[in-house]
């Protein structure tokens, strides 16, 4: 019988008191999937990435600015963060949890448009 990778997402109650916790769930052929737990924060954190990243909020809420456009995200809301476009996590609610999918940067294709 083949061993199938499996697991359980960390409980939102285990979110850190400050900052973020990143749990790597899997990496395959240049795709990385992470579970992120965020503390409450009103301190903006800016990023400029060389890969596309798709994120969905599982619990809590956050405001993310992508290239100058703010998005208010609650449970079930997702956004694609295109490579080369600055994005800033403006704020997060206590115990906001995310699922993030990082896509390969060097696949030669155009920025993903979902």
mmCIF file of C-alpha atoms in Angstrom:
data_model
loop_
_atom_site.group_PDB
_atom_site.id
_atom_site.type_symbol
_atom_site.label_atom_id
_atom_site.label_comp_id
_atom_site.label_asym_id
_atom_site.label_seq_id
_atom_site.Cartn_x
_atom_site.Cartn_y
_atom_site.Cartn_z
ATOM 1 C CA UNK A 1 0.000 0.000 0.000
ATOM 2 C CA UNK A 2 1.320 3.456 -0.942
ATOM 3 C CA UNK A 3 1.837 5.990 1.847
ATOM 4 C CA UNK A 4 -0.260 9.067 1.049
ATOM 5 C CA UNK A 5 0.841 12.387 2.560
ATOM 6 C CA UNK A 6 -1.822 13.741 4.876
ATOM 7 C CA UNK A 7 -2.185 15.975 7.898
ATOM 8 C CA UNK A 8 -4.302 18.454 9.805
ATOM 9 C CA UNK A 9 -4.228 22.258 9.642
ATOM 10 C CA UNK A 10 -3.140 24.029 12.802
ATOM 11 C CA UNK A 11 -6.009 25.312 14.954
ATOM 12 C CA UNK A 12 -6.548 29.093 14.604
ATOM 13 C CA UNK A 13 -6.302 29.336 18.403
ATOM 14 C CA UNK A 14 -2.613 28.423 18.053
ATOM 15 C CA UNK A 15 -1.854 31.610 16.079
ATOM 16 C CA UNK A 16 1.113 33.529 17.466
ATOM 17 C CA UNK A 17 0.631 36.518 19.772
ATOM 18 C CA UNK A 18 2.615 38.647 17.322
ATOM 19 C CA UNK A 19 3.677 38.217 13.719
ATOM 20 C CA UNK A 20 2.916 35.174 11.611
ATOM 21 C CA UNK A 21 3.520 31.435 11.692
ATOM 22 C CA UNK A 22 4.177 29.635 8.390
ATOM 23 C CA UNK A 23 3.607 25.877 8.165
ATOM 24 C CA UNK A 24 4.852 24.218 4.984
ATOM 25 C CA UNK A 25 2.267 21.651 3.880
ATOM 26 C CA UNK A 26 3.874 20.400 0.664
ATOM 27 C CA UNK A 27 6.271 21.225 -2.143
ATOM 28 C CA UNK A 28 5.985 19.589 -5.556
ATOM 29 C CA UNK A 29 7.476 20.563 -8.928
ATOM 30 C CA UNK A 30 7.975 24.208 -7.974
ATOM 31 C CA UNK A 31 4.600 24.623 -6.259
ATOM 32 C CA UNK A 32 4.610 25.335 -2.519
ATOM 33 C CA UNK A 33 1.520 25.203 -0.300
ATOM 34 C CA UNK A 34 1.608 26.861 3.126
ATOM 35 C CA UNK A 35 -0.781 27.325 6.017
ATOM 36 C CA UNK A 36 -0.276 30.777 7.564
ATOM 37 C CA UNK A 37 -1.516 31.884 10.987
ATOM 38 C CA UNK A 38 -1.492 35.632 11.667
ATOM 39 C CA UNK A 39 -1.716 37.600 14.884
ATOM 40 C CA UNK A 40 -3.752 40.796 15.049
ATOM 41 C CA UNK A 41 -1.770 43.560 13.404
ATOM 42 C CA UNK A 42 -2.247 47.084 12.096
ATOM 43 C CA UNK A 43 1.402 47.306 11.035
ATOM 44 C CA UNK A 44 1.692 47.019 7.238
ATOM 45 C CA UNK A 45 4.062 44.386 5.818
ATOM 46 C CA UNK A 46 5.058 44.876 2.169
ATOM 47 C CA UNK A 47 6.253 42.239 -0.287
ATOM 48 C CA UNK A 48 7.540 42.096 -3.867
ATOM 49 C CA UNK A 49 7.793 38.507 -5.085
ATOM 50 C CA UNK A 50 9.253 36.809 -8.149
ATOM 51 C CA UNK A 51 6.412 34.280 -8.228
ATOM 52 C CA UNK A 52 2.605 34.325 -8.328
ATOM 53 C CA UNK A 53 0.910 33.543 -5.017
ATOM 54 C CA UNK A 54 -2.753 32.619 -4.579
ATOM 55 C CA UNK A 55 -4.078 33.108 -1.032
ATOM 56 C CA UNK A 56 -7.420 32.359 0.601
ATOM 57 C CA UNK A 57 -8.507 33.425 4.082
ATOM 58 C CA UNK A 58 -9.850 30.437 6.012
ATOM 59 C CA UNK A 59 -10.725 32.240 9.281
ATOM 60 C CA UNK A 60 -10.562 35.845 10.443
ATOM 61 C CA UNK A 61 -10.066 38.789 8.120
ATOM 62 C CA UNK A 62 -7.375 40.916 6.545
ATOM 63 C CA UNK A 63 -6.879 43.899 4.297
ATOM 64 C CA UNK A 64 -4.357 43.448 1.498
ATOM 65 C CA UNK A 65 -3.303 46.177 -0.935
ATOM 66 C CA UNK A 66 -2.282 44.765 -4.330
ATOM 67 C CA UNK A 67 -0.651 47.266 -6.649
ATOM 68 C CA UNK A 68 -2.559 50.160 -5.069
ATOM 69 C CA UNK A 69 -5.969 48.467 -4.837
ATOM 70 C CA UNK A 70 -7.134 47.456 -1.330
ATOM 71 C CA UNK A 71 -8.978 44.151 -0.841
ATOM 72 C CA UNK A 72 -10.867 43.361 2.357
ATOM 73 C CA UNK A 73 -10.772 39.581 2.764
ATOM 74 C CA UNK A 74 -12.880 37.441 5.070
ATOM 75 C CA UNK A 75 -13.310 33.689 5.382
ATOM 76 C CA UNK A 76 -13.582 32.193 1.907
ATOM 77 C CA UNK A 77 -12.227 35.251 0.063
ATOM 78 C CA UNK A 78 -9.143 34.813 -2.096
ATOM 79 C CA UNK A 79 -6.813 36.975 -4.167
ATOM 80 C CA UNK A 80 -4.040 36.306 -6.663
ATOM 81 C CA UNK A 81 -0.838 38.199 -5.868
ATOM 82 C CA UNK A 82 0.927 38.497 -9.234
ATOM 83 C CA UNK A 83 4.694 38.291 -9.406
ATOM 84 C CA UNK A 84 6.382 41.653 -9.751
ATOM 85 C CA UNK A 85 3.382 43.590 -8.375
ATOM 86 C CA UNK A 86 3.936 45.000 -4.864
ATOM 87 C CA UNK A 87 1.447 43.904 -2.236
ATOM 88 C CA UNK A 88 1.029 44.931 1.381
ATOM 89 C CA UNK A 89 -0.820 43.149 4.164
ATOM 90 C CA UNK A 90 -2.287 46.285 5.780
ATOM 91 C CA UNK A 91 -3.996 44.624 8.747
ATOM 92 C CA UNK A 92 -5.041 41.248 10.111
ATOM 93 C CA UNK A 93 -7.582 40.227 12.724
ATOM 94 C CA UNK A 94 -6.537 37.974 15.605
ATOM 95 C CA UNK A 95 -6.108 34.343 14.519
ATOM 96 C CA UNK A 96 -6.498 34.984 10.797
ATOM 97 C CA UNK A 97 -5.563 31.821 8.942
ATOM 98 C CA UNK A 98 -4.635 31.543 5.295
ATOM 99 C CA UNK A 99 -3.828 28.920 2.721
ATOM 100 C CA UNK A 100 -1.138 30.110 0.296
ATOM 101 C CA UNK A 101 -0.132 28.493 -2.986
ATOM 102 C CA UNK A 102 3.197 29.709 -4.415
ATOM 103 C CA UNK A 103 3.567 29.007 -8.129
ATOM 104 C CA UNK A 104 6.874 28.550 -9.984
ATOM 105 C CA UNK A 105 8.632 31.763 -11.031
ATOM 106 C CA UNK A 106 10.602 30.421 -13.967
ATOM 107 C CA UNK A 107 7.992 28.565 -16.014
ATOM 108 C CA UNK A 108 8.173 31.064 -18.893
ATOM 109 C CA UNK A 109 4.437 31.720 -18.896
ATOM 110 C CA UNK A 110 2.514 34.942 -18.447
ATOM 111 C CA UNK A 111 1.277 35.979 -14.991
ATOM 112 C CA UNK A 112 -1.548 33.665 -14.002
ATOM 113 C CA UNK A 113 -5.014 35.134 -14.572
ATOM 114 C CA UNK A 114 -7.745 33.303 -12.706
#
